[in-house]
Coordinates of C-alpha atoms in Angstrom, one line a residue:
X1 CA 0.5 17.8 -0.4
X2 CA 2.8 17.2 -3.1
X3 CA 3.2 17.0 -6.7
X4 CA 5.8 14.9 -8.2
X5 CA 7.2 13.9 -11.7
X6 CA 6.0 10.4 -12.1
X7 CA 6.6 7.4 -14.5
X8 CA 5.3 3.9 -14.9
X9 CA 7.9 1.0 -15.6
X10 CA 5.9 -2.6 -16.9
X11 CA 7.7 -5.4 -14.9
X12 CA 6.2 -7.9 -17.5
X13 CA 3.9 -8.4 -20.6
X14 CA 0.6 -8.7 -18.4
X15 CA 1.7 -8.4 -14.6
X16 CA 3.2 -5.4 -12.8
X17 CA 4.7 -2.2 -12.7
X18 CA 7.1 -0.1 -10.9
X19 CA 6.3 3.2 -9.9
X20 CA 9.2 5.6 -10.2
X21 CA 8.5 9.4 -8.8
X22 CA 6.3 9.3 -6.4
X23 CA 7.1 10.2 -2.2
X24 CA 5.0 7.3 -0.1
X25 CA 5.5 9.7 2.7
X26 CA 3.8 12.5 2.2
X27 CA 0.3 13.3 1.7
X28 CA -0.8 12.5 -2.6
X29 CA -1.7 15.1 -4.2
X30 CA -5.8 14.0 -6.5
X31 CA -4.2 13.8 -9.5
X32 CA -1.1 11.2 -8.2
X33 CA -3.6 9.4 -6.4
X34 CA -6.1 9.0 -9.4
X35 CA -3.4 8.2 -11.5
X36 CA -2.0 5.3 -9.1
X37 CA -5.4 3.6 -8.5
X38 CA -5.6 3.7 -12.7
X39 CA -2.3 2.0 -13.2
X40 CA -3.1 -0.7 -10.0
X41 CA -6.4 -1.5 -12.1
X42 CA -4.5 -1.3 -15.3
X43 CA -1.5 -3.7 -13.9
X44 CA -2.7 -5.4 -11.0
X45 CA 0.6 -4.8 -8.9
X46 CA 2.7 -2.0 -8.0
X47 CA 6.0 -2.0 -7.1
X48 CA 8.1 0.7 -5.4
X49 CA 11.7 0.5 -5.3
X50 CA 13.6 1.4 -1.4
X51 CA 10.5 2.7 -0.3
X52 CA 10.4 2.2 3.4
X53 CA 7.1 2.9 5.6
X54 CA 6.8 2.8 9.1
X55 CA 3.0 1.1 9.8
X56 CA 1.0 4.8 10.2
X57 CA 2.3 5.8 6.5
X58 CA 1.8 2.3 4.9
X59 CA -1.9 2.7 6.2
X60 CA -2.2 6.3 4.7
X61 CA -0.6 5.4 1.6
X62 CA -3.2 2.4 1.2
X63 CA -6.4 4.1 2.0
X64 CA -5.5 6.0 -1.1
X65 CA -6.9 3.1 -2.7
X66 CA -10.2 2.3 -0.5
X67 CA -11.6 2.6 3.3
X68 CA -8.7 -0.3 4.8
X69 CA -9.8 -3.8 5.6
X70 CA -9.1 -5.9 8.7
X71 CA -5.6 -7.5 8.3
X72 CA -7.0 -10.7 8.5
X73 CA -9.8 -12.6 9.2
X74 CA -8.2 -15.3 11.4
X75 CA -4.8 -14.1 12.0
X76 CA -4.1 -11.2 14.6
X77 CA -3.1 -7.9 13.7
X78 CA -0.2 -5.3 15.2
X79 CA -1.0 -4.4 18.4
X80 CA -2.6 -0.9 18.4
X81 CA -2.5 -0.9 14.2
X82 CA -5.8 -3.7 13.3
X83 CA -5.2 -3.0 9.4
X84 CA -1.7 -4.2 9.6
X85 CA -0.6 -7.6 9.9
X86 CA 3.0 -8.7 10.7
X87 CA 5.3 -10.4 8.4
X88 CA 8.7 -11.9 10.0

Protein backbone atom coordinates (compact mmCIF):
# COMPACT_ATOMS: atom_id res chain seq x y z
CA UNK A 1 0.00 0.00 0.00
CA UNK A 2 0.91 3.44 -0.50
CA UNK A 3 0.30 6.83 0.46
CA UNK A 4 0.96 9.61 -1.77
CA UNK A 5 0.73 13.54 -1.94
CA UNK A 6 -2.21 14.16 -4.04
CA UNK A 7 -3.86 17.13 -5.84
CA UNK A 8 -6.98 17.74 -7.91
CA UNK A 9 -6.60 20.00 -11.22
CA UNK A 10 -10.49 21.06 -12.73
CA UNK A 11 -10.06 20.61 -16.56
CA UNK A 12 -13.23 22.91 -16.98
CA UNK A 13 -16.09 24.83 -15.20
CA UNK A 14 -18.46 21.61 -14.81
CA UNK A 15 -16.55 18.58 -16.49
CA UNK A 16 -13.22 16.93 -15.37
CA UNK A 17 -10.29 16.79 -13.43
CA UNK A 18 -6.79 15.65 -13.52
CA UNK A 19 -5.44 13.73 -10.87
CA UNK A 20 -1.85 14.69 -10.07
CA UNK A 21 0.02 12.37 -7.28
CA UNK A 22 -1.23 9.40 -7.23
CA UNK A 23 0.79 5.81 -8.48
CA UNK A 24 -2.01 3.67 -10.64
CA UNK A 25 0.38 0.80 -10.01
CA UNK A 26 0.35 0.00 -6.85
CA UNK A 27 -2.18 -1.05 -4.41
CA UNK A 28 -4.39 2.55 -2.93
CA UNK A 29 -4.13 3.15 0.14
CA UNK A 30 -8.48 3.77 1.96
CA UNK A 31 -8.08 7.10 2.20
CA UNK A 32 -6.68 7.69 -1.74
CA UNK A 33 -9.27 5.47 -2.82
CA UNK A 34 -12.17 7.30 -0.88
CA UNK A 35 -10.91 10.39 -1.94
CA UNK A 36 -10.84 9.36 -5.83
CA UNK A 37 -14.32 7.90 -5.90
CA UNK A 38 -15.37 11.55 -4.14
CA UNK A 39 -13.80 13.62 -6.82
CA UNK A 40 -15.10 11.03 -9.87
CA UNK A 41 -18.74 11.81 -8.26
CA UNK A 42 -17.80 15.35 -7.76
CA UNK A 43 -16.39 15.80 -11.53
CA UNK A 44 -17.58 13.05 -13.46
CA UNK A 45 -14.21 12.35 -15.24
CA UNK A 46 -10.66 11.80 -14.20
CA UNK A 47 -7.83 12.22 -16.09
CA UNK A 48 -4.29 10.92 -15.39
CA UNK A 49 -1.48 12.33 -17.19
CA UNK A 50 1.44 9.38 -18.74
CA UNK A 51 -0.09 6.96 -16.75
CA UNK A 52 0.40 3.69 -18.56
CA UNK A 53 -1.39 0.29 -17.34
CA UNK A 54 -0.93 -3.01 -18.67
CA UNK A 55 -4.75 -4.67 -18.64
CA UNK A 56 -4.24 -6.64 -14.89
CA UNK A 57 -3.54 -3.06 -13.20
CA UNK A 58 -6.18 -1.10 -15.23
CA UNK A 59 -8.66 -3.78 -13.83
CA UNK A 60 -7.25 -3.31 -10.14
CA UNK A 61 -7.16 0.28 -10.42
CA UNK A 62 -10.96 0.26 -11.53
CA UNK A 63 -12.49 -2.08 -9.07
CA UNK A 64 -11.47 0.70 -6.75
CA UNK A 65 -14.48 2.18 -7.93
CA UNK A 66 -17.10 -0.93 -7.88
CA UNK A 67 -17.21 -4.92 -8.41
CA UNK A 68 -16.14 -4.54 -12.68
CA UNK A 69 -18.67 -4.98 -15.37
CA UNK A 70 -18.56 -7.05 -18.59
CA UNK A 71 -16.77 -4.95 -21.25
CA UNK A 72 -19.52 -5.00 -23.27
CA UNK A 73 -22.73 -6.35 -23.81
CA UNK A 74 -22.36 -7.13 -27.64
CA UNK A 75 -18.86 -6.60 -28.39
CA UNK A 76 -16.13 -9.23 -27.32
CA UNK A 77 -13.68 -8.75 -24.72
CA UNK A 78 -9.60 -9.45 -24.47
CA UNK A 79 -9.00 -12.90 -24.62
CA UNK A 80 -8.41 -14.21 -21.01
CA UNK A 81 -9.32 -10.39 -19.46
CA UNK A 82 -13.70 -10.36 -19.90
CA UNK A 83 -13.66 -6.74 -18.14
CA UNK A 84 -11.47 -5.29 -20.76
CA UNK A 85 -12.42 -4.39 -24.12
CA UNK A 86 -9.92 -3.52 -26.88
CA UNK A 87 -9.46 -0.16 -28.48
CA UNK A 88 -7.17 0.03 -31.74
Amino acid sequence: MTTTVRDLRKLSGRLGAEVVGVDLTRDLDDGTAEWLTDALHTHKLLGFRGKHLDDAAHQSFASVFGELTAAHPTVPSVDGAPHVLAVD
